[in-house]
Coordinates of N, CA and C in Angstrom, one line a residue:
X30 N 49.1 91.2 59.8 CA 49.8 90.3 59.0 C 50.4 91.0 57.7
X31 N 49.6 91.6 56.9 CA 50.1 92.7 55.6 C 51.4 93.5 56.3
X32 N 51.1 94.3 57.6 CA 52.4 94.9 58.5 C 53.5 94.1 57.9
X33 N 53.4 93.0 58.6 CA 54.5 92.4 59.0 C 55.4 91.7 57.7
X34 N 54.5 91.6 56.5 CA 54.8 91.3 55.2 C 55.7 92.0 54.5
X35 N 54.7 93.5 54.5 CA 55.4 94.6 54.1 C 57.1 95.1 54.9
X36 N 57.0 95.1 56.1 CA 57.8 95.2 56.7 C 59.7 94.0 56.7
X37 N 59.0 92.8 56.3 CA 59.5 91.5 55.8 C 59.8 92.0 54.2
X38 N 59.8 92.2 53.5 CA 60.2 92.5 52.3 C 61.1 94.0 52.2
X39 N 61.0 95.2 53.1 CA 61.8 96.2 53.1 C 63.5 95.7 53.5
X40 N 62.9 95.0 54.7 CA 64.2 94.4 55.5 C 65.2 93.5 54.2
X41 N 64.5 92.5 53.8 CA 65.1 91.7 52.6 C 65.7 92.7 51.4
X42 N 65.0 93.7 51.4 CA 65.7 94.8 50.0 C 66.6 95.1 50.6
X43 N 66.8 96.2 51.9 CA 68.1 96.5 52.6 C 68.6 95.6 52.5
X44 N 69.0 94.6 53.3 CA 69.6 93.0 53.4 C 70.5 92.9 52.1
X45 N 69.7 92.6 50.8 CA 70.6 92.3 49.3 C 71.2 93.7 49.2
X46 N 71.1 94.8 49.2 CA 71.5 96.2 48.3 C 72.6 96.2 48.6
X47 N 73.5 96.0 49.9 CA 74.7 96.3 49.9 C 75.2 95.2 49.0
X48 N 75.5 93.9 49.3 CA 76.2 92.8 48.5 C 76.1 93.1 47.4
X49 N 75.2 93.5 47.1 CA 75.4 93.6 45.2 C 76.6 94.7 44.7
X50 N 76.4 95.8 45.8 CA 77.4 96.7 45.5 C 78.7 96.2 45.7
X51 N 79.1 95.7 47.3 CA 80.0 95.4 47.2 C 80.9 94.3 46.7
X52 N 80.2 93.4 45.3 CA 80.8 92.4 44.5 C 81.0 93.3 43.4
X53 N 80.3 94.5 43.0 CA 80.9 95.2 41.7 C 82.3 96.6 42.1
X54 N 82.4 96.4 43.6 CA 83.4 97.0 43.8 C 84.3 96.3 44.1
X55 N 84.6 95.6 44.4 CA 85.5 94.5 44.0 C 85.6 93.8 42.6
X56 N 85.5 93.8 41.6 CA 85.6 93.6 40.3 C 86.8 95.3 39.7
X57 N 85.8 96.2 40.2 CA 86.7 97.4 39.8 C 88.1 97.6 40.5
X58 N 88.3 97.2 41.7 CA 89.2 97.2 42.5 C 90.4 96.0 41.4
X59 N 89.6 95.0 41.4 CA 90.7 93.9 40.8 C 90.9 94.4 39.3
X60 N 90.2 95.0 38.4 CA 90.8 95.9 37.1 C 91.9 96.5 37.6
X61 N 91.6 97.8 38.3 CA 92.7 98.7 39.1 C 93.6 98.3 39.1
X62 N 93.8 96.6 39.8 CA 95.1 96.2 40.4 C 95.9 95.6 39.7
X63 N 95.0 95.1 38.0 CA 95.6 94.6 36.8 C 96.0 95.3 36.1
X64 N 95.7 97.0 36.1 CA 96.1 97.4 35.3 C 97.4 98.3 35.9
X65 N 97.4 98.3 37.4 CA 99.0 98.7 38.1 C 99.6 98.0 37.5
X66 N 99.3 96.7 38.0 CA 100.5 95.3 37.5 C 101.4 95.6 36.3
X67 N 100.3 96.1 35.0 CA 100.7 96.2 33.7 C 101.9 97.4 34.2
X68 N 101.4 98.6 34.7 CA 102.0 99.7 34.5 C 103.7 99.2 35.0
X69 N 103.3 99.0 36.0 CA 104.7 98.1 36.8 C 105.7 97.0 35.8
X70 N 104.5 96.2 34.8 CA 105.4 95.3 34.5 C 106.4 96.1 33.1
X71 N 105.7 97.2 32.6 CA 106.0 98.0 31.6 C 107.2 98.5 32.4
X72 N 107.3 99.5 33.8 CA 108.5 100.0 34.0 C 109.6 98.8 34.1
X73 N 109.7 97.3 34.3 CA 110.3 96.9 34.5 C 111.0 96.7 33.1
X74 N 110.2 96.2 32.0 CA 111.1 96.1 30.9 C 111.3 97.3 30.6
X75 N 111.2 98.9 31.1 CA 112.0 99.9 30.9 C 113.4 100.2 31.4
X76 N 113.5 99.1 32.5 CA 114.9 99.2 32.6 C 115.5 98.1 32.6
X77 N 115.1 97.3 32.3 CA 115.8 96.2 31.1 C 116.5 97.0 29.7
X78 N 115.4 97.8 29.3 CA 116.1 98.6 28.0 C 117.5 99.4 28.6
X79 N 117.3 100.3 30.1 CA 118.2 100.7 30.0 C 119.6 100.2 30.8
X80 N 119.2 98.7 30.7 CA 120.7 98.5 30.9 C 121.4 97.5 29.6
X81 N 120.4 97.3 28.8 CA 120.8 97.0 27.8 C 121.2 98.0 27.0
X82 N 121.1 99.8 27.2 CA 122.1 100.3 26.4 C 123.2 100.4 27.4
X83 N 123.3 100.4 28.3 CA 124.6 100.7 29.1 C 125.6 99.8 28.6
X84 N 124.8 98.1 28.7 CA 125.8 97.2 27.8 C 126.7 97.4 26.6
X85 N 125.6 98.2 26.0 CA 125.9 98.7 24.5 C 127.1 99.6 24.7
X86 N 126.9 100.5 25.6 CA 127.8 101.7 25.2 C 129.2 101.1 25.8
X87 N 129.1 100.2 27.1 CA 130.7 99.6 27.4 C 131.4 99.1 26.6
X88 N 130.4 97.9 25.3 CA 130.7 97.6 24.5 C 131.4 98.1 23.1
X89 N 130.6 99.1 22.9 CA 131.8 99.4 22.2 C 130.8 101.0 22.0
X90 N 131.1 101.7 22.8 CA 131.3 103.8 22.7 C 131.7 104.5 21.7
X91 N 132.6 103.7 20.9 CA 133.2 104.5 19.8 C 133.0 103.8 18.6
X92 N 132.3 103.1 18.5 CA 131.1 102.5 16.9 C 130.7 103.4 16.8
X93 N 131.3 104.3 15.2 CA 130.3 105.2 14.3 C 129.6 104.9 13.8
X94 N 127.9 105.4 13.5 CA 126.9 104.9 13.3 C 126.7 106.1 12.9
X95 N 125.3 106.1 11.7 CA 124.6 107.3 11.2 C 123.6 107.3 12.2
X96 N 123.7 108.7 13.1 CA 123.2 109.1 14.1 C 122.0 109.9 13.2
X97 N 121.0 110.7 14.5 CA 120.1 111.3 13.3 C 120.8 112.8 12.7
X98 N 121.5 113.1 13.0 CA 122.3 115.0 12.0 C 123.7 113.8 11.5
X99 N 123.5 112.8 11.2 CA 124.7 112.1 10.4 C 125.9 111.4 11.0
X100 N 126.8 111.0 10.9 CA 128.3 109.9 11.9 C 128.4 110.7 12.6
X101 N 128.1 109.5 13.3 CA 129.1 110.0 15.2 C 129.1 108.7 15.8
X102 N 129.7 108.9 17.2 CA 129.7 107.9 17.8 C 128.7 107.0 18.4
X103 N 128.7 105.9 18.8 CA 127.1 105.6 19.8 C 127.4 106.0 20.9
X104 N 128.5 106.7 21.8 CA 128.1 107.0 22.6 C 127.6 108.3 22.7
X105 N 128.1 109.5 21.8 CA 127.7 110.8 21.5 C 126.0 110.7 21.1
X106 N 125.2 109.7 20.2 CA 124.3 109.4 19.7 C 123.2 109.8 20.8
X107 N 123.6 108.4 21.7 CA 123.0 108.3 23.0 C 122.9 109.4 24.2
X108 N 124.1 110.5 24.1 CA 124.3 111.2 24.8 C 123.9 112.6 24.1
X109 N 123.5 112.5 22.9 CA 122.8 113.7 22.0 C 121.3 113.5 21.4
X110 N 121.4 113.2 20.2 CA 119.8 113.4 19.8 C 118.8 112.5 20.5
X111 N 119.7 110.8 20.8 CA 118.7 109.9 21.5 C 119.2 109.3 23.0
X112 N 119.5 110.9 23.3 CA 119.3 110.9 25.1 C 118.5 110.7 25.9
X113 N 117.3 110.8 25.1 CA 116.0 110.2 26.0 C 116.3 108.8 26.0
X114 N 116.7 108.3 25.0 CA 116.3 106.4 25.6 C 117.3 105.9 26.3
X115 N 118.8 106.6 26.9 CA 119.3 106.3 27.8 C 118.6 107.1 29.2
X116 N 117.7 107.6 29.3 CA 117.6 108.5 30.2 C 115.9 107.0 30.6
X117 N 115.7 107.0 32.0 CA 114.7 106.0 32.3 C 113.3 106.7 32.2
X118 N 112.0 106.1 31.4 CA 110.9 107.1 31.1 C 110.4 107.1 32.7
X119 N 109.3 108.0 32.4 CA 108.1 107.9 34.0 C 107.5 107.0 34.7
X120 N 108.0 106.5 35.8 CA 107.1 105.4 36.1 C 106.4 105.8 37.1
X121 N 105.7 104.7 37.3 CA 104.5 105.0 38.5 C 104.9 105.0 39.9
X122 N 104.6 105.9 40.2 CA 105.2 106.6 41.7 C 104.1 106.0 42.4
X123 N 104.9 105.6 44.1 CA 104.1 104.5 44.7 C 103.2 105.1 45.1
X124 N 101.5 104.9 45.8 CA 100.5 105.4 45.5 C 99.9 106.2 45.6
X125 N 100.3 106.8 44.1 CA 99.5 107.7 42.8 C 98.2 107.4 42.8
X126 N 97.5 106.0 42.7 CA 96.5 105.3 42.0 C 95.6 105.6 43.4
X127 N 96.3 105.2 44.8 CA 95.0 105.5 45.7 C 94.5 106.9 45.8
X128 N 95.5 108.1 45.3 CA 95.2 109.6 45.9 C 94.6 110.1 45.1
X129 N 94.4 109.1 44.0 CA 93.6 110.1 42.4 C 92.4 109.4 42.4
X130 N 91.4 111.0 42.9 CA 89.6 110.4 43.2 C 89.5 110.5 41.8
X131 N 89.7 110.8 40.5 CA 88.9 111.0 39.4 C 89.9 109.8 38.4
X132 N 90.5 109.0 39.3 CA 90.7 107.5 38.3 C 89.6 106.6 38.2
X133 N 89.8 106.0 36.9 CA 88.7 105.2 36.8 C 89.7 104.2 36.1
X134 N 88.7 102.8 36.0 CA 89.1 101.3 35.4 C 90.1 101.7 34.2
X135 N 88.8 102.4 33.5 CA 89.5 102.8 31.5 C 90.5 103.9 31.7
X136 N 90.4 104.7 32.8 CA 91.6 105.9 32.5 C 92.8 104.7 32.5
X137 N 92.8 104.0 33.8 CA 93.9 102.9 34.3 C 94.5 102.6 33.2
X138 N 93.6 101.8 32.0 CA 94.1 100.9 31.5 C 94.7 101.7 29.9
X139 N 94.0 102.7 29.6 CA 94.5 103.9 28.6 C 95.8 104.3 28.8
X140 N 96.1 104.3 30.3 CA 97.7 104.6 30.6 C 98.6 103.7 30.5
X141 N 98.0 102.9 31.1 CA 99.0 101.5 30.7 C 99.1 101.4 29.2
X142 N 98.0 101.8 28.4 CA 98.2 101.3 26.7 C 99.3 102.6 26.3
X143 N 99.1 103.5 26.8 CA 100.0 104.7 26.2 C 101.1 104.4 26.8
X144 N 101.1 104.0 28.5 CA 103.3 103.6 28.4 C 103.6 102.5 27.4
X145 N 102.5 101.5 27.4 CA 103.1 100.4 26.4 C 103.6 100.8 25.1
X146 N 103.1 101.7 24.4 CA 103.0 102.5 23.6 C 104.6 103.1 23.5
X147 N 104.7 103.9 24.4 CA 106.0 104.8 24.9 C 106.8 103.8 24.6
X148 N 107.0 102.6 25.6 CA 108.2 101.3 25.5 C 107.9 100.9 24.0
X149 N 107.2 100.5 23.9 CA 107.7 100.0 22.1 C 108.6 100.7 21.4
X150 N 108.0 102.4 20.9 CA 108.8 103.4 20.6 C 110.2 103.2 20.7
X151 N 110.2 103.8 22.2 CA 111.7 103.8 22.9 C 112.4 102.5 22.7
X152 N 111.8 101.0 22.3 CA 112.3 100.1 21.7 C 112.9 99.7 20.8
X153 N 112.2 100.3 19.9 CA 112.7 100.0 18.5 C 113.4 101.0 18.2
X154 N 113.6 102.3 18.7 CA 114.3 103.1 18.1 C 115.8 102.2 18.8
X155 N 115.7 101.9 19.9 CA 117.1 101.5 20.7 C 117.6 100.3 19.6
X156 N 117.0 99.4 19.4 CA 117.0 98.4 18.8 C 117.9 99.0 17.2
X157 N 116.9 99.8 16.6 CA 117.8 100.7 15.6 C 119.5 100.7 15.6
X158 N 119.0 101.7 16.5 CA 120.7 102.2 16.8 C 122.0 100.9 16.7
X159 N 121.1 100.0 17.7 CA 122.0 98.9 18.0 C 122.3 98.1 16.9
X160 N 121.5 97.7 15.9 CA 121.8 97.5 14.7 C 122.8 97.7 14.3
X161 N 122.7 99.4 13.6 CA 123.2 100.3 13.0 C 124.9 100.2 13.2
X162 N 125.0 100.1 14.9 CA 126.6 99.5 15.5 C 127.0 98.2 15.3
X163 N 125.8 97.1 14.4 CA 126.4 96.2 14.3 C 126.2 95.0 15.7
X164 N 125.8 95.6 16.7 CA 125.5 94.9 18.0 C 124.5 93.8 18.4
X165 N 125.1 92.8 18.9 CA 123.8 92.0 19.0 C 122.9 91.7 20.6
X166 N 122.9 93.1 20.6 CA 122.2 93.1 22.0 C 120.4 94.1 21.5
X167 N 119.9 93.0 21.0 CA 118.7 93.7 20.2 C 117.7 93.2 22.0
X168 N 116.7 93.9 21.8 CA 115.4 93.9 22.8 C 114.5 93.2 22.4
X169 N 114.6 92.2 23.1 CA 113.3 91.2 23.0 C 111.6 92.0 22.8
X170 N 111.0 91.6 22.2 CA 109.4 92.2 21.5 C 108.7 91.4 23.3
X171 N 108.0 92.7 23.9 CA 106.9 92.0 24.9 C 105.9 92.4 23.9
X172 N 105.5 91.0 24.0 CA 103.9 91.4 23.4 C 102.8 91.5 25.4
X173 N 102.4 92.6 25.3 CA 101.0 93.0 26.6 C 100.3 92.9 26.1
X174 N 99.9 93.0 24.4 CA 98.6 93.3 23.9 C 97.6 92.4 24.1
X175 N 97.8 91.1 24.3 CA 96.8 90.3 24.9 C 96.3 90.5 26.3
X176 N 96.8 90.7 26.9 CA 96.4 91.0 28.6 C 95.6 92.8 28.5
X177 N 96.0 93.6 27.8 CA 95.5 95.0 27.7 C 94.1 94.3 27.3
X178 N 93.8 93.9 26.1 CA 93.0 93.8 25.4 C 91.8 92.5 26.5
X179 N 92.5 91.5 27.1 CA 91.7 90.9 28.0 C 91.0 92.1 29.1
X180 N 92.1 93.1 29.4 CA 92.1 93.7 30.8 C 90.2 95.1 30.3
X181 N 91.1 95.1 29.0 CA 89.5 96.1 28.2 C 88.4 95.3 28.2
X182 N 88.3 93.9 27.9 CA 87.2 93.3 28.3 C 86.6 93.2 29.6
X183 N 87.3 93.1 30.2 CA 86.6 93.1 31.4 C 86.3 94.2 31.9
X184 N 86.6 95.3 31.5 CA 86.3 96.3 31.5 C 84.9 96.9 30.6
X185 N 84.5 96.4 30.0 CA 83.4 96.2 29.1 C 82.4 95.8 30.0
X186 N 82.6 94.4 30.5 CA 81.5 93.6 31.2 C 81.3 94.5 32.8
X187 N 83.1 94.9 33.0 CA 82.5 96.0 34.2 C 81.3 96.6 34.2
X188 N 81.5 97.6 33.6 CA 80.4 98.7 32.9 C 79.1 98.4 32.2
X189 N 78.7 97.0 31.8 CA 77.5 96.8 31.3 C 76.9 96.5 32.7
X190 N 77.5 95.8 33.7 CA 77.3 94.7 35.2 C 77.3 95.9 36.1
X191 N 78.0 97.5 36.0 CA 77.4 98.5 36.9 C 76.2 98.7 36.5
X192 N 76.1 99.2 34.7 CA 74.9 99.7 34.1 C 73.6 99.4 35.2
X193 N 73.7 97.6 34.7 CA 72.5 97.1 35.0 C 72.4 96.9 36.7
X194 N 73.3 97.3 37.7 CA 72.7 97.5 39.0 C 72.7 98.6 39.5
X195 N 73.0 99.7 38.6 CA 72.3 100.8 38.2 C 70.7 100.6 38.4
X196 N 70.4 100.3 37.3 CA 68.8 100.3 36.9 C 68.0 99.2 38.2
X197 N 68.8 98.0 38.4 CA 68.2 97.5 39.7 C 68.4 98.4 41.3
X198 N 69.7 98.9 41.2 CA 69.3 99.9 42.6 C 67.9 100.9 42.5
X199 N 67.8 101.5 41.3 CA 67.1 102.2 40.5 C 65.4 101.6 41.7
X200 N 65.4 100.4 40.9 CA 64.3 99.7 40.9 C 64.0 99.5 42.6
X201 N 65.0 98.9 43.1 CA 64.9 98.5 44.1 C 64.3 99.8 44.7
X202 N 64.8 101.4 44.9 CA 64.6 102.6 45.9 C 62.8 102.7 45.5
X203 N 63.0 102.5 44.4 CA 61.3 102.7 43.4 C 60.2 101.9 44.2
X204 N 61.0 100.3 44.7 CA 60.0 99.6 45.7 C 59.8 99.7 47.0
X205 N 60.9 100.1 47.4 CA 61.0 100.3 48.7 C 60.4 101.8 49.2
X206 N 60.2 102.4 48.1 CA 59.3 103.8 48.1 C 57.8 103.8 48.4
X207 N 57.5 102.8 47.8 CA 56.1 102.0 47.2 C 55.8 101.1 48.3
X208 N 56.5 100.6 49.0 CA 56.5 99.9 50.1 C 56.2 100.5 51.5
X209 N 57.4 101.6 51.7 CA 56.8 102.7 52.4 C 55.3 103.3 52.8
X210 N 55.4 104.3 51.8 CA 53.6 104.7 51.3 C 53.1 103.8 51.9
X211 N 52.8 102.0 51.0 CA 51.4 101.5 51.9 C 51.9 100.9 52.9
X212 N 53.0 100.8 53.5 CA 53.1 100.7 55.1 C 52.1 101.5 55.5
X213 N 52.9 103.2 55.6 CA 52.4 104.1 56.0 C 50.4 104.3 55.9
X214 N 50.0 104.0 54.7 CA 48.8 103.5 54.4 C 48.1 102.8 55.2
X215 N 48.7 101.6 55.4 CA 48.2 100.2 56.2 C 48.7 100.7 57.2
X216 N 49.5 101.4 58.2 CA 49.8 102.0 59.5 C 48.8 102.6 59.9
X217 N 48.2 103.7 58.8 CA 47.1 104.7 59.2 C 45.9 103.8 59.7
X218 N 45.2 103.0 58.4 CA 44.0 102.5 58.6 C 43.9 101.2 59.7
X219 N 44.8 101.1 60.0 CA 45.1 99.9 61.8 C 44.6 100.8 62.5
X220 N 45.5 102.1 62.6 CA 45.3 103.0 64.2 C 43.8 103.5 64.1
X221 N 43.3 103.9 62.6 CA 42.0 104.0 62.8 C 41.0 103.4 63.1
X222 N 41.4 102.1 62.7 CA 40.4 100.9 63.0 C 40.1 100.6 64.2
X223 N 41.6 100.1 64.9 CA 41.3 100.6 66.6 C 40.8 101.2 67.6
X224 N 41.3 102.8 66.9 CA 40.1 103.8 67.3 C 38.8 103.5 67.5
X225 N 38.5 102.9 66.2 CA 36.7 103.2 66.4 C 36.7 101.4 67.0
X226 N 37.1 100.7 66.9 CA 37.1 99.8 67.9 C 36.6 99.9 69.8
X227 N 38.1 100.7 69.2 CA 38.3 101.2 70.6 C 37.2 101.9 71.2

């Protein structure tokens, strides 16, 4: 009867161990895929920006503006000191994210804050310029910082919700250790008992 108890309770630890795992891999998986999203949705208003300067420069190429080394044209401007923000920044090359074993949720989402970061920059400086010509093709403000800032939360609770099935796998190998032994225990003293039965 004890056998069969002990035996009845290892089974049930196996049984739960995987499901636990595989609901907190799937949580990480769904970070991962919100924080592509972000990266994605950032390249997209990156080239919004850059056809909102191409606009600009059809518009009018030969508006002198105080460039940064002083007057010149916007199209020389764009084509000299701020050739990077006609030039499109780095985006995410299609899957980057599966072949990188040392990504994690927070690297994910640190990247995403640093391109958001990058497009603002490259924003406002464009926005500048455009000004400066007089143009009313200014760049609308994306605010992400709410969805980043959601996306780090959950990223918080990720990591407290591994922590703590951490310490329950922990616990769980601890009993099923313990379980073992007096199997093995209660295995011995049966075949003995038989013996001298026997």
């Amino acid at each position: 009867m004890r056998m069969r108890l002990l035996t009845g309770m290892v089974l049930v630890i196996l049984f739960v161990m995987p499901f636990a795992h595989s609901g907190m891999a799937s949580e990480q998986s769904d970070i991962r895929n919100n924080a592509i999203q972000l990266r994605l949705t950032i390249a997209r208003f990156d080239l919004d920006l850059q056809k909102r300067i191409r606009d600009a420069l059809q518009a009018a190429p030969d508006r002198v503006i105080h460039c940064k080394n002083g007057p010149d044209t916007l199209a020389n401007c764009f084509a000299g000191p701020y050739r990077n923000l006609a030039r499109p920044a780095v985006t995410l090359k299609s899957g980057s994210i599966d072949q990188d074993a040392a990504s994690t949720p927070l690297n994910d989402v640190r990247t995403a804050e640093e391109r958001y970061a990058l497009y603002n920059e490259r924003m406002n400086k464009t926005n500048d310029l455009l000004s400066r010509a007089g143009l009313p093709l200014y760049i609308p403000q994306r605010d992400l910082t709410p969805d980043i800032d959601d996306l780090r939360k959950r990223i918080l609770t990720y990591m407290e919700n591994r922590q703590t099935s951490d310490l329950r796998y922990e616990k769980f190998y601890l009993i099923l250790g313990v379980l073992a032994v007096l199997a093995a225990i209660f295995g011995a003293l049966y075949l003995l008992l038989r013996r001298f039965k026997g």
